[in-house]
Amino acid sequence: MSDVFGRTPMRATRRGLIGFTVAGGGALALGACSDDGDGEVNVDEQAKGAMDDFKADTQFTATEPFTLSLLWTEWPDLPITDSWQFFTEIEKRTNVKFEVTTIPFSDAVEKRSLLISAGDAPSVIPLVYTGEENSFVSSGAVLPMSDYVEHMPNFQKYVEEWDLGGMIDNLKQADGKYYMLPGLQEVSVPVFTLVIRKDVFETVAGGIPETWDELREALVKIKAEYPNSKPLADGFEGQSMLNYAAHAFGAQAGWGFGTGMMDDGSGTLQYTAASAGYKEMVEYFRGLVADGLVDTDSFTAANDGEGTVGEKFAQELVFAASGSSGTAIDFAVGLDATVGAGNYEVLQIAPPGGPAGQICEPRNFWNGFMLNSELADSEYFLATLQFLDWLYYSPDARELVRWGVLDETYTKDADGKITLNPDFRLDAYKLNPEGTTDIQKDLGWSNSVFADSTESRALKESYNTPTFVEYIDSVLANRTPRDPNPPAPLEEAELEQASLLATPIKDTVDTNTLKFILGERDIAEWDDYVAELEGQGLQQYVDLINGARERFKENS
């Protein structure tokens, strides 16, 4: 097959950065123009290839073909190929051809930053999570997307239908604009939580734990029944478990630490790692470690190499561990080989509740995209907005990106149930293992760059196991998402100051959190630890963030 896009692994053409003047603006009631430093962008005059009648839930097809440069993160086990049906089918349907620049997953964030900072990034920068755009705003390297969403009807429709407007407001920077568009999720549940041996918890421990205290009681009973075990594990250097546990203690930790600042209950922001809730969480895990209930190796090493959490789970040395729906599938594969199929049950459970209540992480977005600011000069600017609106937010496009071509790779019945055709498989979700063609590896569908971004509940359930659907139901019925922290966007001069203060403070937090949990530092020294943070400028940092918070409130 002929090359369908100009693939350019790190072959960069020097591009000049385009600056722009920032101004206040609303979240969804937006103007058609923004200042890019060289004059206003008139979207109506940069409409080559755009559809005159483009609207939500319709197929986008450019009125004339054009090429769009794209940054692609390449996973080591999923190398991109020029022959992927993903590329040819999208070009066939939309008249848009991708020119791809690849970066390796191993250092994707660093490579992406270098390309953007040097002015060498492609036009479309996918796989961006909220907050990752912050460092590119002041330089004018990326476009203020809030200036253009009026031309993106699918985005606007599903923000409204899925009640995401308040969350979109929280994306605003100090100038009142936001600079990335996220993936939208109709339902949002924690991706990572506890994956347990359900059968063991029911027969040995008396049931499924609903709180961290109940989990502790269960772990004690399991330890007694399996004395060689250390029944609780993380596998992500503690960052996963502390992330989903912290909310139940009224704190933020691990992957969810963020800036370290969280609502103290009055609208003012406090530093979580110096709070009473954070201390209580640390004390809880310290107690588990002291009683031999935690696989401490899984808190100090990544989940790879020999002796992984998955191997210990299969060997009945671990009975509860951090993971996602995919982890549950992997654990089941391991247990098939050791315990035998039908002799166990693996279950992903809602994050346990705690002193702060039966709460879990705030409702979240998923990965989205930024646009290189030089795209504002393109005669295909409006067509690009329409194309990305279709690709990221149209239900038909989302189904296409996940499953491929209807009636070729999959079928869909009258009730909307999706089934892979017998010749095709999806190894990532253990679907149709007898199929000869993997729709991800061989055809490019369900790829990690686009597939997970925006999902309706029905689409999310279409490729997951029935137990994951039960997990969604259990979270929605029995847990309350914590309110997101109030926004406190920093101005350009404040960003560097905040980084200089926050980095050494966070290093101290990370080091001592682990020391307290592992018993390498006595919890009686907590006040000394807080004093160390204060000595590194904690109060100055807190005052800086709260000042930004007050300014944002006054200007909103």
XYZ file of C-alpha atoms in Angstrom:
556
model
C 0.000 0.000 0.000
C 1.272 3.459 -0.748
C 2.335 5.783 2.030
C -0.784 7.523 3.331
C 0.966 10.226 5.272
C 4.318 11.924 5.365
C 5.760 10.167 8.402
C 8.496 12.206 9.995
C 10.011 10.696 13.164
C 11.561 13.755 14.805
C 12.236 15.387 11.437
C 11.386 18.954 12.320
C 11.014 21.950 10.087
C 11.822 25.133 11.943
C 8.648 27.068 12.638
C 8.428 30.500 14.146
C 6.353 30.918 17.281
C 3.344 33.174 16.956
C 2.507 35.285 19.975
C -0.893 36.698 20.780
C -2.470 39.274 23.017
C -4.525 37.754 25.821
C -7.907 39.083 26.866
C -10.771 38.000 29.068
C -13.396 35.711 27.608
C -16.245 33.425 28.524
C -16.127 29.640 28.445
C -18.687 28.878 25.754
C -20.055 32.219 24.548
C -16.989 33.085 22.523
C -15.812 35.320 19.748
C -14.622 34.172 16.361
C -11.295 35.955 16.505
C -8.187 36.104 18.652
C -5.054 38.184 18.323
C -2.068 36.106 17.239
C 0.417 38.951 17.314
C 0.263 39.596 13.564
C -3.374 40.703 13.424
C -6.711 39.147 14.117
C -7.613 35.696 12.903
C -10.730 35.880 10.790
C -12.090 32.353 10.824
C -14.578 33.079 8.059
C -11.755 34.062 5.700
C -9.676 30.991 6.603
C -12.408 28.527 5.676
C -10.911 26.659 2.742
C -12.173 23.065 2.827
C -14.732 23.817 5.571
C -18.352 22.684 5.395
C -21.017 25.400 5.288
C -23.609 23.204 7.001
C -21.436 21.409 9.565
C -23.367 20.583 12.740
C -23.317 18.118 15.638
C -23.677 14.398 14.910
C -23.016 14.712 11.178
C -20.172 13.378 9.097
C -17.393 15.882 8.474
C -15.998 15.756 4.945
C -13.700 18.534 3.818
C -14.915 20.200 0.634
C -11.388 19.840 -0.697
C -8.580 17.587 0.557
C -5.902 18.913 2.896
C -3.042 17.575 5.004
C -2.815 18.049 8.758
C 0.383 17.516 10.734
C -0.014 15.434 13.892
C 2.181 14.466 16.861
C 1.941 10.725 17.541
C 3.153 9.018 20.711
C 4.420 5.545 19.841
C 4.154 2.760 22.413
C 6.953 0.158 22.203
C 4.458 -2.701 21.842
C 2.288 -0.833 19.330
C 4.508 0.520 16.544
C 2.684 2.716 14.071
C 2.534 1.480 10.479
C 1.816 3.333 7.263
C -0.694 0.695 6.219
C -3.055 1.067 9.203
C -6.683 1.185 8.139
C -7.135 3.898 10.775
C -5.358 6.415 8.545
C -6.748 5.337 5.200
C -10.339 5.156 6.423
C -10.242 8.577 8.084
C -8.779 10.100 4.929
C -11.457 8.339 2.856
C -14.283 9.712 5.009
C -12.998 13.208 5.713
C -10.564 14.184 2.928
C -7.995 14.865 5.670
C -4.585 13.223 5.413
C -2.302 13.031 8.437
C 1.371 13.938 8.296
C 2.746 12.233 11.388
C 5.710 13.071 13.594
C 6.397 10.277 16.078
C 7.839 10.489 19.570
C 8.551 7.498 21.847
C 6.286 6.840 24.822
C 9.316 6.469 27.113
C 10.010 10.214 27.110
C 6.986 11.578 25.287
C 6.345 14.509 27.625
C 9.941 15.734 27.374
C 10.092 15.290 23.595
C 6.765 17.066 23.177
C 7.931 19.993 25.297
C 11.131 20.321 23.292
C 9.248 20.372 19.999
C 6.748 22.951 21.196
C 9.373 25.181 22.813
C 11.524 25.091 19.677
C 8.583 25.934 17.439
C 8.860 22.576 15.688
C 5.646 20.910 16.867
C 3.044 19.681 14.375
C -0.271 21.503 14.158
C -2.221 19.035 16.317
C -0.788 17.930 19.659
C -2.879 15.064 21.080
C -2.678 13.025 24.286
C -2.692 16.144 26.470
C -4.124 16.015 29.985
C -5.510 19.023 31.825
C -2.746 21.128 33.325
C -0.103 20.026 30.840
C -0.825 23.064 28.703
C 0.094 25.556 31.438
C 3.760 25.929 30.587
C 3.040 26.787 26.927
C 0.458 29.518 27.452
C 2.628 32.532 28.213
C 4.910 31.976 25.191
C 1.980 31.916 22.777
C 3.014 28.459 21.560
C -0.526 27.070 21.652
C -3.856 28.555 20.657
C -6.578 29.684 23.085
C -9.151 27.044 22.211
C -11.912 28.895 24.033
C -11.825 31.471 21.250
C -12.908 28.883 18.699
C -15.270 26.345 20.291
C -18.274 28.149 18.821
C -17.192 26.474 15.577
C -17.193 23.038 17.251
C -20.836 21.958 17.604
C -20.150 18.418 18.836
C -17.962 19.704 21.649
C -20.590 22.219 22.735
C -23.414 19.676 22.522
C -21.786 17.067 24.744
C -20.402 19.559 27.246
C -24.016 20.614 27.762
C -25.655 17.170 27.614
C -23.140 15.597 29.974
C -23.202 18.592 32.356
C -19.510 19.446 32.013
C -19.734 23.243 31.759
C -18.458 23.903 35.272
C -15.498 21.622 34.685
C -14.702 23.443 31.449
C -14.676 26.727 33.388
C -11.968 25.249 35.621
C -9.671 24.974 32.599
C -9.350 28.748 32.374
C -5.978 30.383 32.692
C -5.351 33.745 34.336
C -6.532 35.528 31.178
C -9.920 33.816 31.359
C -9.220 31.549 28.372
C -8.417 27.860 28.103
C -5.774 26.440 25.819
C -6.573 22.759 25.455
C -9.731 20.802 24.757
C -10.095 17.675 26.886
C -11.634 14.335 26.184
C -15.209 14.293 27.495
C -16.549 11.406 29.566
C -20.283 10.874 30.014
C -19.584 8.978 33.225
C -16.405 9.418 35.192
C -15.206 6.778 37.630
C -11.693 6.268 38.989
C -9.615 4.377 36.448
C -7.400 2.901 39.152
C -8.753 1.394 42.353
C -8.496 -1.910 44.236
C -8.634 -5.171 42.315
C -9.361 -8.027 44.712
C -9.790 -11.787 44.899
C -13.537 -11.639 45.471
C -13.852 -15.302 46.391
C -11.208 -15.026 49.120
C -12.654 -11.826 50.549
C -16.085 -13.432 50.720
C -15.085 -16.817 52.148
C -12.208 -15.743 54.407
C -12.885 -12.095 55.235
C -16.668 -12.048 55.252
C -17.395 -9.777 52.287
C -16.350 -6.895 50.096
C -14.918 -3.943 52.074
C -16.673 -0.611 51.737
C -14.206 1.402 53.861
C -10.484 1.373 54.538
C -11.139 0.193 58.101
C -13.147 -2.736 56.734
C -10.304 -3.466 54.344
C -7.862 -3.603 57.241
C -10.079 -6.080 59.107
C -10.309 -8.211 55.981
C -6.558 -8.164 55.384
C -5.912 -9.359 58.954
C -8.182 -12.376 58.388
C -6.602 -13.150 55.013
C -3.115 -12.904 56.510
C -4.127 -15.400 59.169
C -5.418 -17.824 56.521
C -2.446 -17.257 54.196
C 0.461 -16.534 56.584
C 3.063 -16.277 53.804
C 1.119 -13.519 52.108
C 1.385 -9.765 52.291
C -2.145 -9.347 51.011
C -2.189 -5.683 49.917
C 0.007 -4.292 47.126
C 0.294 -1.272 44.871
C 2.820 -1.869 42.099
C 3.102 1.798 41.122
C 5.567 2.983 43.784
C 2.626 3.833 46.035
C 1.448 6.557 43.685
C -1.704 4.777 42.560
C -2.997 3.591 45.937
C -2.295 6.881 47.698
C -4.097 8.667 44.862
C -7.425 6.887 45.260
C -7.123 6.445 49.036
C -6.386 10.087 49.829
C -9.856 11.417 48.989
C -11.453 9.246 51.674
C -9.134 10.898 54.206
C -9.859 14.419 52.957
C -6.502 14.776 51.219
C -4.717 14.512 47.854
C -1.722 12.275 47.260
C 0.143 10.159 44.756
C -0.808 10.663 41.136
C -3.538 13.081 42.219
C -1.280 15.373 44.240
C -1.350 18.084 41.572
C -0.152 21.424 42.882
C -0.610 20.129 46.408
C -3.279 22.735 47.041
C -6.827 21.704 47.873
C -9.998 23.291 49.206
C -9.983 23.503 52.999
C -13.775 23.530 53.042
C -14.189 27.284 53.042
C -13.034 28.052 49.512
C -9.485 28.830 50.640
C -6.735 26.494 49.471
C -4.454 24.625 51.873
C -1.373 22.484 51.292
C -2.627 18.930 51.506
C 0.618 17.286 52.610
C 0.653 19.357 55.807
C -3.008 18.705 56.634
C -4.560 16.537 59.326
C -6.208 14.354 56.703
C -2.914 13.605 54.995
C -1.356 12.677 58.328
C -4.274 10.356 59.104
C -3.823 8.639 55.744
C -0.102 8.173 56.362
C -0.791 6.751 59.828
C -3.307 4.295 58.379
C -0.854 2.858 55.858
C 1.936 2.860 58.441
C -0.257 0.628 60.587
C -0.821 -1.806 57.732
C 2.912 -2.017 57.058
C 3.685 -2.563 60.747
C 1.317 -5.539 60.830
C 2.814 -7.154 57.741
C -0.252 -6.558 55.599
C 1.461 -4.626 52.785
C 3.879 -5.802 50.126
C 6.324 -2.957 50.741
C 8.301 -3.774 47.591
C 5.277 -2.613 45.592
C 5.556 0.801 47.261
C 9.193 1.274 46.310
C 9.460 -0.243 42.835
C 7.557 -0.052 39.577
C 5.500 -3.094 38.593
C 7.963 -4.703 36.223
C 10.625 -7.361 36.237
C 10.550 -10.507 38.337
C 8.285 -10.747 41.344
C 5.687 -8.376 39.962
C 2.386 -7.794 41.701
C 0.667 -9.816 38.969
C 2.903 -12.800 39.680
C 2.309 -12.519 43.418
C -1.427 -12.261 42.808
C -1.288 -15.474 40.773
C 0.763 -17.191 43.516
C -1.753 -16.174 46.223
C 0.769 -13.953 47.978
C -1.303 -10.817 47.227
C -5.098 -10.642 47.318
C -5.792 -6.929 46.746
C -3.809 -4.567 44.544
C -4.025 -1.324 42.635
C -5.222 -1.653 39.085
C -7.609 -0.837 36.294
C -10.060 -2.955 34.327
C -7.110 -4.134 32.233
C -5.219 -5.145 35.378
C -8.177 -7.280 36.448
C -8.016 -9.088 33.108
C -4.257 -9.644 33.484
C -4.682 -10.963 37.042
C -7.307 -13.409 35.775
C -4.950 -14.708 33.077
C -2.297 -15.357 35.733
C -4.734 -17.133 38.033
C -5.918 -19.344 35.180
C -2.407 -20.783 35.067
C -2.018 -21.289 38.831
C -5.403 -21.693 40.507
C -7.321 -22.745 37.397
C -10.203 -21.177 35.525
C -13.445 -21.280 37.472
C -11.687 -21.551 40.851
C -11.483 -17.847 41.597
C -13.186 -14.468 41.045
C -11.402 -11.198 40.396
C -13.294 -7.972 41.038
C -12.524 -4.279 40.643
C -14.206 -2.503 43.564
C -15.152 1.090 44.269
C -12.428 2.963 46.173
C -13.098 2.405 49.883
C -14.528 5.237 51.947
C -12.948 6.717 55.024
C -13.047 9.483 57.631
C -14.055 12.063 54.996
C -16.957 9.874 53.818
C -17.804 7.539 50.942
C -16.166 9.827 48.422
C -13.825 9.362 45.493
C -11.820 11.590 43.199
C -13.513 14.517 41.444
C -15.158 13.874 38.117
C -12.419 13.988 35.503
C -11.722 14.710 31.879
C -9.523 12.412 29.824
C -6.796 13.262 27.338
C -7.482 15.848 24.643
C -5.413 18.114 22.425
C -3.714 21.465 21.909
C -3.148 23.316 18.655
C 0.141 24.845 17.592
C -0.451 28.609 17.410
C 0.930 28.834 13.878
C -2.149 26.940 12.697
C -3.951 30.274 13.045
C -2.292 31.273 9.735
C -3.673 28.287 7.855
C -6.255 28.783 5.118
C -7.728 25.454 6.358
C -8.120 26.725 9.914
C -11.919 26.410 10.119
C -11.867 23.046 8.351
C -9.333 21.828 10.912
C -11.591 22.895 13.783
C -14.525 21.077 12.186
C -12.468 17.952 11.544
C -11.149 17.775 15.117
C -14.617 18.435 16.482
C -15.862 15.441 14.499
C -12.889 13.203 15.347
C -12.843 13.913 19.092
C -16.504 14.478 19.924
C -18.830 12.975 17.292
C -20.366 9.643 18.467
C -19.915 8.078 15.025
C -16.236 9.030 14.954
C -15.694 7.763 18.485
C -17.189 4.390 17.566
C -15.080 4.298 14.414
C -11.864 5.043 16.314
C -12.617 2.327 18.862
C -14.024 -0.466 16.683
C -13.170 0.227 13.051
C -15.531 -0.085 10.104
C -19.134 -1.121 10.778
C -20.093 -4.417 9.114
C -16.449 -5.057 8.293
C -14.572 -5.300 11.590
C -17.681 -5.311 13.817
C -21.468 -5.484 13.817
C -24.060 -3.638 15.880
C -27.512 -5.012 16.697
C -30.801 -3.151 17.168
C -30.066 -2.674 20.880
C -26.704 -1.111 20.111
C -24.628 -4.100 21.219
C -21.287 -4.208 19.410
C -19.661 -7.510 18.445
C -16.311 -8.037 16.734
C -16.603 -10.087 13.582
C -15.059 -13.578 13.936
C -11.973 -12.805 11.842
C -10.977 -9.915 14.101
C -9.712 -9.706 17.675
C -8.718 -7.051 20.201
C -5.932 -8.454 22.372
C -5.824 -5.393 24.609
C -9.223 -6.384 26.004
C -8.990 -10.148 25.409
C -11.776 -10.010 22.810
C -12.097 -12.724 20.128
C -8.683 -14.298 20.897
C -9.169 -16.705 17.982
C -9.437 -13.902 15.437
C -6.653 -13.639 12.874
C -6.416 -9.826 12.705
C -5.966 -7.584 15.746
C -7.881 -4.371 15.061
C -5.426 -2.416 17.215
C -2.022 -3.815 16.273
C -2.803 -4.597 12.645
C -5.343 -1.904 11.712
C -4.716 0.977 14.154
C -8.193 1.095 15.717
C -8.448 1.385 19.516
C -5.077 3.161 19.426
C -3.883 4.871 22.596
C -3.535 8.301 20.997
C -7.224 8.808 20.214
C -9.458 5.929 21.317
C -9.860 6.640 25.047
C -10.333 10.383 24.783
C -14.100 10.973 24.561
C -16.564 8.224 25.439
C -20.240 7.845 26.091
C -21.124 5.346 28.775
C -22.402 2.926 26.121
C -19.120 3.092 24.190
C -17.068 2.572 27.362
C -19.144 -0.486 28.257
C -18.950 -1.917 24.724
C -15.367 -3.178 25.069
C -15.163 -3.761 28.823
C -16.118 -6.830 30.830
C -19.460 -7.217 32.645
C -17.597 -6.889 35.939
C -16.320 -3.472 34.869
C -19.888 -2.416 34.110
C -20.744 -3.550 37.654
C -17.837 -1.430 38.885
C -19.218 1.654 37.134
C -22.616 1.012 38.703
C -21.134 0.533 42.172
C -19.176 3.785 42.028
C -22.089 5.823 40.688
C -24.498 4.369 43.244
C -22.318 4.306 46.347
C -19.618 6.962 46.028
C -19.790 10.739 45.733
C -17.115 12.482 43.672
C -15.269 15.119 45.667
C -15.861 18.648 44.410
C -12.982 19.879 42.249
C -10.662 22.397 43.784
C -11.512 26.011 42.990
C -9.373 27.387 40.143
C -6.343 29.516 40.954
C -4.594 30.168 37.612
C -1.200 31.824 37.823
C 0.071 34.681 35.710
C 3.274 34.337 33.715
C 5.599 35.798 36.355
C 3.997 33.665 39.061
C 4.447 30.363 37.225
C 8.225 30.319 37.558
C 8.055 31.481 41.177
C 5.555 28.753 41.998
C 7.692 26.093 40.315
C 10.827 27.162 42.191
C 8.962 26.905 45.481
C 6.857 23.820 44.788
C 9.544 21.485 43.453
C 11.777 21.161 46.542
C 8.714 21.137 48.823
C 7.186 18.270 46.848
C 10.478 16.356 46.937
C 10.404 16.597 50.740
C 6.786 15.437 50.771
C 7.494 12.412 48.563
C 10.542 11.327 50.526
C 8.940 11.644 53.939
C 5.550 10.215 52.977
C 7.294 6.985 52.053
C 9.528 7.076 55.126
C 6.550 7.516 57.449
C 4.595 4.706 55.796
C 7.523 2.271 55.784
C 8.429 3.088 59.388
C 11.755 4.656 58.500
C 10.663 7.847 60.241
C 8.596 7.990 63.418
C 5.181 9.579 62.978
C 5.928 11.439 66.225
C 8.186 13.620 64.070
C 5.244 14.878 61.980
C 5.512 18.426 63.359
C 9.223 18.438 62.526
C 8.383 17.383 58.982
C 5.864 20.224 58.627
C 8.477 22.637 59.970
C 10.860 21.422 57.242
C 8.239 22.272 54.614
C 7.771 25.699 56.146
C 11.508 26.218 56.082
C 11.452 25.619 52.335
C 8.938 28.416 51.778
C 5.620 26.595 52.182
C 3.735 29.638 53.460
C 5.029 31.764 50.610
C 3.793 29.132 48.155
C 0.387 28.871 49.832
C 0.014 32.669 49.821
C 0.954 32.801 46.130
C -1.693 30.250 45.132
C -4.373 31.763 47.339
C -3.616 35.183 45.911
C -4.221 33.802 42.438
C -7.422 32.215 43.691
C -8.749 35.540 45.052
C -7.822 37.363 41.859
C -9.631 34.777 39.746
C -12.765 35.058 41.915
C -12.771 38.824 41.604
C -12.385 38.700 37.828
C -14.914 35.946 37.174
